[in-house]
CSV table of C-alpha atoms and ligand atoms in Angstrom, one decimal:
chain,number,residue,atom,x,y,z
J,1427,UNK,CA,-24.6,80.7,-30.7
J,1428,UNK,CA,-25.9,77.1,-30.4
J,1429,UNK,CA,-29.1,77.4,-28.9
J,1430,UNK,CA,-30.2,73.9,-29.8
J,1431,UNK,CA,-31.0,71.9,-26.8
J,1432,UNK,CA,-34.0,73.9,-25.7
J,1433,UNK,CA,-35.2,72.7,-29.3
J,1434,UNK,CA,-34.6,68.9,-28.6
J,1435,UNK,CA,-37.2,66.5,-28.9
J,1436,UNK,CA,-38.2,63.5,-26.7
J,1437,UNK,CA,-38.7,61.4,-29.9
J,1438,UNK,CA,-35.4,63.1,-31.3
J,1439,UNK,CA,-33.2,61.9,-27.5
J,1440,UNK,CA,-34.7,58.5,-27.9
J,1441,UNK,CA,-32.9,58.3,-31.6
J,1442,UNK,CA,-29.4,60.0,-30.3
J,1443,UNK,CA,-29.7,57.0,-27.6
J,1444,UNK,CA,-30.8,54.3,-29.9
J,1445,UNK,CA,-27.6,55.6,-31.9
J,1446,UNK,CA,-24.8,55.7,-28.7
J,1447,UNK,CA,-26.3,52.2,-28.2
J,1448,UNK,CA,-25.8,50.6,-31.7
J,1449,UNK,CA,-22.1,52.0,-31.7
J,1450,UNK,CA,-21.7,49.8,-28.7
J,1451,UNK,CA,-23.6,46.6,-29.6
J,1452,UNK,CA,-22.3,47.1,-33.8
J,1453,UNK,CA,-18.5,47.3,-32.5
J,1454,UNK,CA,-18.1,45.1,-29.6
J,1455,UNK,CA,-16.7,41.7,-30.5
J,1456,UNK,CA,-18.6,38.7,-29.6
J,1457,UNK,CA,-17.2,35.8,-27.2
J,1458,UNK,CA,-16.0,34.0,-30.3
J,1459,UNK,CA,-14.0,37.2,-31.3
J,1460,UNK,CA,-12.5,37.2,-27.9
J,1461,UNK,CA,-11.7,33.5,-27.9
J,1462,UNK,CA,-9.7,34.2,-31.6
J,1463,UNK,CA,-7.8,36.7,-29.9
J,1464,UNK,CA,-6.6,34.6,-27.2
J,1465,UNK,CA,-5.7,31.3,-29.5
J,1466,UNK,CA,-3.5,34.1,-31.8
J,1467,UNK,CA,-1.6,34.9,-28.4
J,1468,UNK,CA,-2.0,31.0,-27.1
J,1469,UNK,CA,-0.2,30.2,-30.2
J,1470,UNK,CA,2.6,33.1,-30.7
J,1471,UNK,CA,3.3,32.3,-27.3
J,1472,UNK,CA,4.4,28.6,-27.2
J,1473,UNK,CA,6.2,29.8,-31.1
J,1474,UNK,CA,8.3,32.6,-29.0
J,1475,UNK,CA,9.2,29.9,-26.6
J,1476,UNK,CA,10.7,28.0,-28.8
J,1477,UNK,CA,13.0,30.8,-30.2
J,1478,UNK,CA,13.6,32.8,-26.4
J,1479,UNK,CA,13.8,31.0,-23.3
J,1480,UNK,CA,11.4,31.9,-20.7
J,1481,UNK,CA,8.8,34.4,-22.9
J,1482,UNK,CA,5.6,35.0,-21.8
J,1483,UNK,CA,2.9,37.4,-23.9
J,1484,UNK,CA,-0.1,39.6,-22.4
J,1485,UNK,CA,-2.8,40.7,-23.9
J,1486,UNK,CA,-3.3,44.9,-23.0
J,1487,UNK,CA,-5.3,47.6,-24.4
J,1488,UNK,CA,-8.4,47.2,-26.2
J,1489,UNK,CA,-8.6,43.6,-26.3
J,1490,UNK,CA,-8.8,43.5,-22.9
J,1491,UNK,CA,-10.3,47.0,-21.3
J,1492,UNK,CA,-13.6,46.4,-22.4
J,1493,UNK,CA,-13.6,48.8,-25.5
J,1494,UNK,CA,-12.1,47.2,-28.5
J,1495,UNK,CA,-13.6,46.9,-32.0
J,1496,UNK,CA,-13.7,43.7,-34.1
J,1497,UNK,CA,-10.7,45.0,-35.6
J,1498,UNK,CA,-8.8,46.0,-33.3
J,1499,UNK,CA,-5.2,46.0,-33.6
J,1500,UNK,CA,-3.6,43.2,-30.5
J,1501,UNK,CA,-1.7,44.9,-28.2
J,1502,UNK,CA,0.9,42.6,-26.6
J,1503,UNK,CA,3.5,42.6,-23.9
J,1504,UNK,CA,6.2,40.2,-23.5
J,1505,UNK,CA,8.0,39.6,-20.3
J,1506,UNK,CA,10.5,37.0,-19.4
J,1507,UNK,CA,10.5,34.4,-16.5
J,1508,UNK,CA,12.4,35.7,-13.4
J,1509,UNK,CA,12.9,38.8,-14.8
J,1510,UNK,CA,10.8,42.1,-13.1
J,1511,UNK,CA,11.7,44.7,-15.2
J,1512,UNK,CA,13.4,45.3,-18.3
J,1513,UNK,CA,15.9,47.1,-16.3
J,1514,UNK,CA,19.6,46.1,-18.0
J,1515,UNK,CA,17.7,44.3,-20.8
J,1516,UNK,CA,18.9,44.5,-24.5
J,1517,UNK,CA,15.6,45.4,-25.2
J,1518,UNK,CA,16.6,46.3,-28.9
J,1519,UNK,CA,18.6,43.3,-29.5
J,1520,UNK,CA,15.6,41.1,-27.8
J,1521,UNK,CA,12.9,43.2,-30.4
J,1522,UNK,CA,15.3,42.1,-33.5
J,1523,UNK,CA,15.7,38.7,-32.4
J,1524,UNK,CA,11.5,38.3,-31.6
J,1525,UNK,CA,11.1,39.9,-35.1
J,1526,UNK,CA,13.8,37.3,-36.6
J,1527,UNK,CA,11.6,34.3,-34.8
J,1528,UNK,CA,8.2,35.7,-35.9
J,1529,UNK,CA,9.4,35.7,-39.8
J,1530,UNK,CA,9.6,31.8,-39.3
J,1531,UNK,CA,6.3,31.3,-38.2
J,1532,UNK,CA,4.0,30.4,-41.3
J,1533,UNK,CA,0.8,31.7,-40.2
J,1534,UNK,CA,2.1,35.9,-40.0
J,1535,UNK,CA,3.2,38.5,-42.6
J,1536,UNK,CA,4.4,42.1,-42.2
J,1537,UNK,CA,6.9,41.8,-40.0
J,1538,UNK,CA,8.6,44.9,-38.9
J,1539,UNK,CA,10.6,46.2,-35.9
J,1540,UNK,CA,10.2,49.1,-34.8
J,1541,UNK,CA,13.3,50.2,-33.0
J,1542,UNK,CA,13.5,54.1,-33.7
J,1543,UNK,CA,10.4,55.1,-31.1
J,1544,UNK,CA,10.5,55.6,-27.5
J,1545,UNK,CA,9.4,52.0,-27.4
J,1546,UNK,CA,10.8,49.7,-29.5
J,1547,UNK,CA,8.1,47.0,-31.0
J,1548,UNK,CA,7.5,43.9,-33.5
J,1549,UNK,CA,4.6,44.7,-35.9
J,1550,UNK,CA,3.2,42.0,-37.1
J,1551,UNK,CA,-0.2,41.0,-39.2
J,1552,UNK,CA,-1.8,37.8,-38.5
J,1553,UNK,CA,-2.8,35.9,-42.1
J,1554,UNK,CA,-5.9,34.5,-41.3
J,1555,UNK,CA,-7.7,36.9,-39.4
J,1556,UNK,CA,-6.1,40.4,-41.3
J,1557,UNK,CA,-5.4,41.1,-37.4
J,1558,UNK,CA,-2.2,43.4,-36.7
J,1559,UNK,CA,0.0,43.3,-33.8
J,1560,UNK,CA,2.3,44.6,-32.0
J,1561,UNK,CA,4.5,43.1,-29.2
J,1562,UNK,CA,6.5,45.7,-27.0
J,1563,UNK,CA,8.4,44.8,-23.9
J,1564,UNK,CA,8.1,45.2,-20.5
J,1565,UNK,CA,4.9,47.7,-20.5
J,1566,UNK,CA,3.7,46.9,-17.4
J,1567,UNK,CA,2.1,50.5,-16.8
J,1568,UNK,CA,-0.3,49.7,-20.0
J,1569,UNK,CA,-1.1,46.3,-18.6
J,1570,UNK,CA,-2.4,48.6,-15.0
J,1571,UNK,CA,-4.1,51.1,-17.3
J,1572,UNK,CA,-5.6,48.5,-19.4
J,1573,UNK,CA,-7.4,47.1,-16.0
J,1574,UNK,CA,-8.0,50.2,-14.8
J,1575,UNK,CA,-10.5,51.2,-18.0
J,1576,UNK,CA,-12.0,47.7,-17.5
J,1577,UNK,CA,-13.0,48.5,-14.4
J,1578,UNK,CA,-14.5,51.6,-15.4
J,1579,UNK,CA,-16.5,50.0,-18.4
J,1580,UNK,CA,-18.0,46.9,-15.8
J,1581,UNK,CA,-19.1,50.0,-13.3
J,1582,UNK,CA,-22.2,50.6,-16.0
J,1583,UNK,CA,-23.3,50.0,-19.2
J,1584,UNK,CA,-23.5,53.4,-20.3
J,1585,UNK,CA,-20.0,53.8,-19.7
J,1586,UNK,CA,-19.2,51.1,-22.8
J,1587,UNK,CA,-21.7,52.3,-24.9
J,1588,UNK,CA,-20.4,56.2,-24.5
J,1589,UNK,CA,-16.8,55.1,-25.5
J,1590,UNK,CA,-17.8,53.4,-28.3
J,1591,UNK,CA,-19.2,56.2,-29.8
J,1592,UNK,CA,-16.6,58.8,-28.7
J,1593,UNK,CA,-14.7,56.0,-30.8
J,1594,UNK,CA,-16.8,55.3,-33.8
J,1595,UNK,CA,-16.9,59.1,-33.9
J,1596,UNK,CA,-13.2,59.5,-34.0
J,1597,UNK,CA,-12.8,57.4,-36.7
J,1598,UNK,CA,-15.9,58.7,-38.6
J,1599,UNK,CA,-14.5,62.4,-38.3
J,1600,UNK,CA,-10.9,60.9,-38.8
J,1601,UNK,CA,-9.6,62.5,-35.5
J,1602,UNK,CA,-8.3,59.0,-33.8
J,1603,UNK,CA,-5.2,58.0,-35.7
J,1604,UNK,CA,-2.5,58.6,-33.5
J,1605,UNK,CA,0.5,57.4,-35.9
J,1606,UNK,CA,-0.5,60.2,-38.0
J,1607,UNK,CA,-0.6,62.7,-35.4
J,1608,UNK,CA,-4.0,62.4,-33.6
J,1609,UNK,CA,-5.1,61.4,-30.1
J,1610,UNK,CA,-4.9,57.8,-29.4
J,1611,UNK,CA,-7.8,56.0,-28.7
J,1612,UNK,CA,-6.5,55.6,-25.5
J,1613,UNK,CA,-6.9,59.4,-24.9
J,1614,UNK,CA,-10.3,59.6,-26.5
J,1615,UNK,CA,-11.4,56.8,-23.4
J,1616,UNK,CA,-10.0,59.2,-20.5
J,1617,UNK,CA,-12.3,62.0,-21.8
J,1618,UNK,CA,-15.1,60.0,-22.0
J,1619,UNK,CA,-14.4,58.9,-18.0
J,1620,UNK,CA,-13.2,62.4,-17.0
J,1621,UNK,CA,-17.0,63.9,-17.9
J,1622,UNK,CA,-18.6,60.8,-16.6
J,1623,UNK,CA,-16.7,61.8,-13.3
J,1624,UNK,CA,-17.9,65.4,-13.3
J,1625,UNK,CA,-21.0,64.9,-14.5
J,1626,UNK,CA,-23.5,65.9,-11.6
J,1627,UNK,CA,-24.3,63.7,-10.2
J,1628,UNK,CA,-21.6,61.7,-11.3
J,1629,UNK,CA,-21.5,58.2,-13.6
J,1630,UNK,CA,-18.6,56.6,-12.5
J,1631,UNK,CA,-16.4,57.3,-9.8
J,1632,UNK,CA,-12.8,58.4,-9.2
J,1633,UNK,CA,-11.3,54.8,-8.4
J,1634,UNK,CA,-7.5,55.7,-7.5
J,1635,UNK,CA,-9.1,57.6,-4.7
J,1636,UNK,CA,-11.2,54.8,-2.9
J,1637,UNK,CA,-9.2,53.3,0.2
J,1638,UNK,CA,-9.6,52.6,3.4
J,1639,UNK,CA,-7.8,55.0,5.7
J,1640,UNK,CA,-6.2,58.1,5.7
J,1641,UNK,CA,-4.0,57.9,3.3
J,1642,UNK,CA,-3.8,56.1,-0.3
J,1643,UNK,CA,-2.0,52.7,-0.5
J,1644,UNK,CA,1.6,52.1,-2.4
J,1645,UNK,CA,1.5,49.5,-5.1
J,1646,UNK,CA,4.7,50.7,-7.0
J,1647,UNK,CA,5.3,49.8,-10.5
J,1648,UNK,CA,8.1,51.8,-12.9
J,1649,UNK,CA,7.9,54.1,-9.6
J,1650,UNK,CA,4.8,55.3,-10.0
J,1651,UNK,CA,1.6,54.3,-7.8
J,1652,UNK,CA,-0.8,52.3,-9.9
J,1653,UNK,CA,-3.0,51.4,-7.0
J,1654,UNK,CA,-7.1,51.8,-7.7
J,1655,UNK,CA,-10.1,50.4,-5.8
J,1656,UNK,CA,-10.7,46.6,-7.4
J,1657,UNK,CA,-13.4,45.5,-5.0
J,1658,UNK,CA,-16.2,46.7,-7.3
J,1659,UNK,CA,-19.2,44.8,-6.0
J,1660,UNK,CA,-18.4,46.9,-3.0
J,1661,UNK,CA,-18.4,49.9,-4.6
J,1662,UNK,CA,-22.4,50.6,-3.5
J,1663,UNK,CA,-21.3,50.9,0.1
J,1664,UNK,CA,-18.2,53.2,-0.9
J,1665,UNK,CA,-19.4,55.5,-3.1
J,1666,UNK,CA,-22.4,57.6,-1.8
J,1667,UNK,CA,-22.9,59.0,-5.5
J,1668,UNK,CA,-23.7,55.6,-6.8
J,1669,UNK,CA,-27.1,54.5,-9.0
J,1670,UNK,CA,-27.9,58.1,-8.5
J,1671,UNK,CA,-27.0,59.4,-11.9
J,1672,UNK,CA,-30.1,58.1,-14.5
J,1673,UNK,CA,-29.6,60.2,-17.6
J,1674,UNK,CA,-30.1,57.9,-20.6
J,1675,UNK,CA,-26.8,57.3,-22.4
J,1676,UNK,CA,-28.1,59.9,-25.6
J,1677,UNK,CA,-28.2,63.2,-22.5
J,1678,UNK,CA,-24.7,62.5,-21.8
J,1679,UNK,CA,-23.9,62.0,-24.9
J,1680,UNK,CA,-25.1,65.1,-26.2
J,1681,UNK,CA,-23.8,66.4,-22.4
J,1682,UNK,CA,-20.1,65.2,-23.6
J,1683,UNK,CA,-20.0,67.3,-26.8
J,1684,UNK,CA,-21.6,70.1,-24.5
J,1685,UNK,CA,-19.1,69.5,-22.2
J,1686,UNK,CA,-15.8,69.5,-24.9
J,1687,UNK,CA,-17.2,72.6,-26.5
J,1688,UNK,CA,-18.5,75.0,-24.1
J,1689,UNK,CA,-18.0,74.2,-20.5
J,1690,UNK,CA,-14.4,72.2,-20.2
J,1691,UNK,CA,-11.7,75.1,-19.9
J,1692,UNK,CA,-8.9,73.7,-21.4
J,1693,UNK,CA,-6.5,76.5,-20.6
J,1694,UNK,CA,-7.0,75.8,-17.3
J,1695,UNK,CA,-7.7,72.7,-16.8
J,1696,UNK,CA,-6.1,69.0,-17.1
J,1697,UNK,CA,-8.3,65.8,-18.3
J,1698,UNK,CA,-7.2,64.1,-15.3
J,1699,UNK,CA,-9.2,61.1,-13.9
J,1700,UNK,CA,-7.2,60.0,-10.7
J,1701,UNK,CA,-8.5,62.9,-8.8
J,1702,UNK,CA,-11.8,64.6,-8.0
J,1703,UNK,CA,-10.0,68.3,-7.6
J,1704,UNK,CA,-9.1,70.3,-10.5
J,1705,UNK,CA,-5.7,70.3,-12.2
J,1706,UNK,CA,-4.1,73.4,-14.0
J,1707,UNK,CA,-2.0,72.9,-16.8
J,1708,UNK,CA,0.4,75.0,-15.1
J,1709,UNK,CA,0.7,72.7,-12.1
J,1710,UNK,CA,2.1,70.2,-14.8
J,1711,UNK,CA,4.2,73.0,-16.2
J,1712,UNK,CA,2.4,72.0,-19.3
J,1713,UNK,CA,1.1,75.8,-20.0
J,1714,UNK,CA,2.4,75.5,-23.4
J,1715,UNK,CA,0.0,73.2,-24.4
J,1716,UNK,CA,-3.8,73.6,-25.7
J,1717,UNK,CA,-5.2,70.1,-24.8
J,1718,UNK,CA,-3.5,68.3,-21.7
J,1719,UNK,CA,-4.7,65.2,-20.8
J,1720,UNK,CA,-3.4,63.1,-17.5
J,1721,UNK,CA,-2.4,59.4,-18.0
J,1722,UNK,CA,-3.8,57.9,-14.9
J,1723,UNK,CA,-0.4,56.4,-13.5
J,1724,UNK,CA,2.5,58.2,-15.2
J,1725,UNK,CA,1.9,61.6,-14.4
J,1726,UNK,CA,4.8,62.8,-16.4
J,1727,UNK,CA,2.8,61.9,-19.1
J,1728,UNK,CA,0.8,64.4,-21.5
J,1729,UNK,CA,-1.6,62.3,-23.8
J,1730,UNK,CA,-2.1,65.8,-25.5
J,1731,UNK,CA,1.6,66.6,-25.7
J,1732,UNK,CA,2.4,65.6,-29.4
J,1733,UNK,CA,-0.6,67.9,-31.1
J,1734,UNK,CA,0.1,70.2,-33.5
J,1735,UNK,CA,-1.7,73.7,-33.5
J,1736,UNK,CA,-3.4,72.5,-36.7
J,1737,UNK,CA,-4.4,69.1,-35.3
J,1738,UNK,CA,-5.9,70.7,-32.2
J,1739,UNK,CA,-8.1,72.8,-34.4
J,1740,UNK,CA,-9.4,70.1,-36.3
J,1741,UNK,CA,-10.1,68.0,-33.2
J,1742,UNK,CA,-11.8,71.0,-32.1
J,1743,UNK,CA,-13.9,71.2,-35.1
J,1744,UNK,CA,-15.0,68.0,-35.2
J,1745,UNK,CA,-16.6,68.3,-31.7
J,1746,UNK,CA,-18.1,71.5,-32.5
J,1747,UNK,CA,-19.5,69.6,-35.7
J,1748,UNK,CA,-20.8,66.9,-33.8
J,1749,UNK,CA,-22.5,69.2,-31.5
J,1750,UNK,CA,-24.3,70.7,-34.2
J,1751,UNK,CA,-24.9,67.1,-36.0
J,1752,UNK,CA,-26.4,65.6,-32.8
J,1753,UNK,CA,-28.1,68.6,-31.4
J,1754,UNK,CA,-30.1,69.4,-34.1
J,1755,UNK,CA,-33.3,67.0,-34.2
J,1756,UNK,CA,-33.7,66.1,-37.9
J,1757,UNK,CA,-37.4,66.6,-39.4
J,1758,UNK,CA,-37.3,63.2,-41.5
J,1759,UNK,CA,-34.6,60.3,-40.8
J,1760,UNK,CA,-34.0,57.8,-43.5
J,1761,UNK,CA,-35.7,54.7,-43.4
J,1762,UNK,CA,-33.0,52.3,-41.9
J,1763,UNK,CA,-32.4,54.7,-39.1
J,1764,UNK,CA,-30.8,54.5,-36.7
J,1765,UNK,CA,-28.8,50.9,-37.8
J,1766,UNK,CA,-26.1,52.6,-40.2
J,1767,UNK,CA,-23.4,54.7,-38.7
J,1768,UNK,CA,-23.8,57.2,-41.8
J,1769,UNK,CA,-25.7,59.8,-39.2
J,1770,UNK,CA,-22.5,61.0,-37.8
C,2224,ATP,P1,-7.8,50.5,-30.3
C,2224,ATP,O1,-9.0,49.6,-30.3
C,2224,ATP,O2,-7.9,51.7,-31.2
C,2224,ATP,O3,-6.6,49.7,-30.6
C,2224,ATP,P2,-6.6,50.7,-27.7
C,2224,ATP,O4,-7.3,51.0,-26.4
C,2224,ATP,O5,-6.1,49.3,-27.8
C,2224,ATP,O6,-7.7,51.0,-28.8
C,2224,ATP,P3,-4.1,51.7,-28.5
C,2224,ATP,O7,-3.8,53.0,-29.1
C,2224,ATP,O8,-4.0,50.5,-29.4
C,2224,ATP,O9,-5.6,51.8,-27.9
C,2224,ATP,O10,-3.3,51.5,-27.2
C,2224,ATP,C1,-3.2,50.3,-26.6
C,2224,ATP,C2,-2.7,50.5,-25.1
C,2224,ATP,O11,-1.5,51.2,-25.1
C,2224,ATP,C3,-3.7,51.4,-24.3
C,2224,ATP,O12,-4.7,50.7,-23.7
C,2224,ATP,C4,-2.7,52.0,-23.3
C,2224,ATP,O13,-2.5,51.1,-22.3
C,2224,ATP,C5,-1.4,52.1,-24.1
C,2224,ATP,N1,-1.3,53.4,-24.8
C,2224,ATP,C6,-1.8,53.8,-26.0
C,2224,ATP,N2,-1.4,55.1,-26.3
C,2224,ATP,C7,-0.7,55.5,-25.3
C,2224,ATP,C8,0.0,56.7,-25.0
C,2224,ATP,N3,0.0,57.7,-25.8
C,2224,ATP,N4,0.7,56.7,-23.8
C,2224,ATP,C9,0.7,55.7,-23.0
C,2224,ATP,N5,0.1,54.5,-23.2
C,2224,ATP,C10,-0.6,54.4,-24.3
C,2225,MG,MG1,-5.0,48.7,-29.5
């Protein structure tokens, strides 16, 4: 029994904060990071052009939602001109042919296709920076979802800084590879914004449910409904809950690992942040799984669904470790504390 909080010091809260707020500002790239990223796609993109008629590459995931480390791997997504979807598409011959043209280009090594997954990609590692990459095609979901977790991380600050260290945790405990079997990082972000929604009173609200009207509005893409309230410097006026959460970032920090640990039922519940109401893993017909977790748009999709057994109990660990690690005020902390990550 971990009777720890009761024990918790103001002195030893102010650290745990000074800590979730180092993650962020350590992590985060600067502007000139950002403007690197950018140039890299600038440039593959008037390559590409040469080589396919028509290409045009977006930047998704992390370098874009608000969350991504200085090395962050570039997510990119190429479309073509005057073509919506990648509906009758050779996407595999299109992925061999973009890997083909990328092997001339001077300034990139390490480049593979990838044509065996469920969605077949170009890896790629850019020489100068030590940046990977992968282009896919015709993601259009990850380019809503990617806006989407923006949206959530320019709601409030507290919101970056907790993701950050749900992510510099993940890789410190070694829980946040997803090629080898782990949660993406991706996953990691909706369980940070899930308990920021049913926090009490809540951090962040549920966007996909903010509209005016009765019902929800239709923005179709890949058939499902990827519409979320964008107005943000609205959102005062249509969220009554707003400003009135005030816990510093370290409470819900230690909150979060509470949360994952002793309070979140995970047999009977989904991480599911498009709605307010609870989910049951049984809705989903997903009863056969330990740790479900919603992706916003394609509810078909269970972030949790490739875990093994094994993998779930390590995740598991790891929180209940960090529970302990965090919750436990230290008598003496070593002189550079808190500006090393070494504490986790
Ligand atoms: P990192 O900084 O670790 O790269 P990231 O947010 O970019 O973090 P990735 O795992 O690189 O995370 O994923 C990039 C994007 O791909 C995500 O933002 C999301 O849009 C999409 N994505 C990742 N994993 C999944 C998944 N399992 N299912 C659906 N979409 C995913
Ligand atoms: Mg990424």
């Amino acid at each position: 029994e971990m009777k720890d909080l009761p024990t918790m010091t103001p002195k030893f809260l102010k650290i745990v904060d000074q800590v979730c707020e180092q993650c962020h500002k350590d992590f985060a790239p600067d502007e000139v990071e950002e403007q690197v990223r950018e140039h890299i796609l600038q440039d593959l993109e008037t390559f590409i052009r040469r080589h396919i008629e028509g290409a045009h590459l977006k930047l998704f995931g992390s370098s874009k939602n608000g969350f991504g480390f200085k090395q962050s791997d570039l997510d990119i997504c190429m479309v073509l001109e005057g073509q919506d979807t990648a509906m009758g598409l050779d996407c595999i011959g299109i992925i061999l042919s973009l890997a083909r043209a990328l092997g001339k280009h001077s300034g990139l090594k390490n480049i593979i296709p990838i044509i065996t997954a469920k969605v077949p990609i170009v890896k790629f590692c850019h020489v100068k920076t030590g940046l990977e990459g992968d282009i896919s095609l015709y993601n259009r979901l990850g380019l809503h979802n990617t806006e989407l977790l923006a949206s959530y991380a320019s709601i409030d600050p507290r919101v970056r800084q907790l993701c950050y260290t749900m992510k510099v945790f993940t890789k410190v405990c070694d829980i946040g590879d997803a090629s080898r079997g782990s949660l993406s990082s991706y996953a990691y972000t909706l369980m940070v914004l899930f308990y920021l929604q049913q926090r009490e009173p809540p951090v962040i609200p549920v966007l996909q449910e903010i509209y005016d009207g009765q019902t929800k509005p239709e923005v179709l893409v890949e058939g499902w409904n990827v519409y979320f309230f964008k107005d943000l410097k609205d959102l005062p006026r249509r969220w009554p809950s707003y400003g009135q959460n005030r816990e510093s970032v370290g409470e819900l920090w230690l909150g979060l690992l509470r949360f994952y640990t002793e309070q979140f039922d995970f047999k009977e519940r989904v991480i599911c942040v498009r709605q307010k109401d609870t989910l049951s893993p049984f809705q989903k017909q997903w009863t056969s799984k330990y740790i479900t977790i919603e992706d916003p748009f394609d509810l078909h999709h269970n972030l949790g669904g490739g875990l093994s057994r094994r993998m779930i109990n390590f995740i598991m660990k790891a929180f209940i470790n960090g529970r302990r690690v965090f919750g436990t005020p230290a008598k003496a902390f070593p002189p550079e504390y808190p500006d090393k990550m070494e504490y986790f």
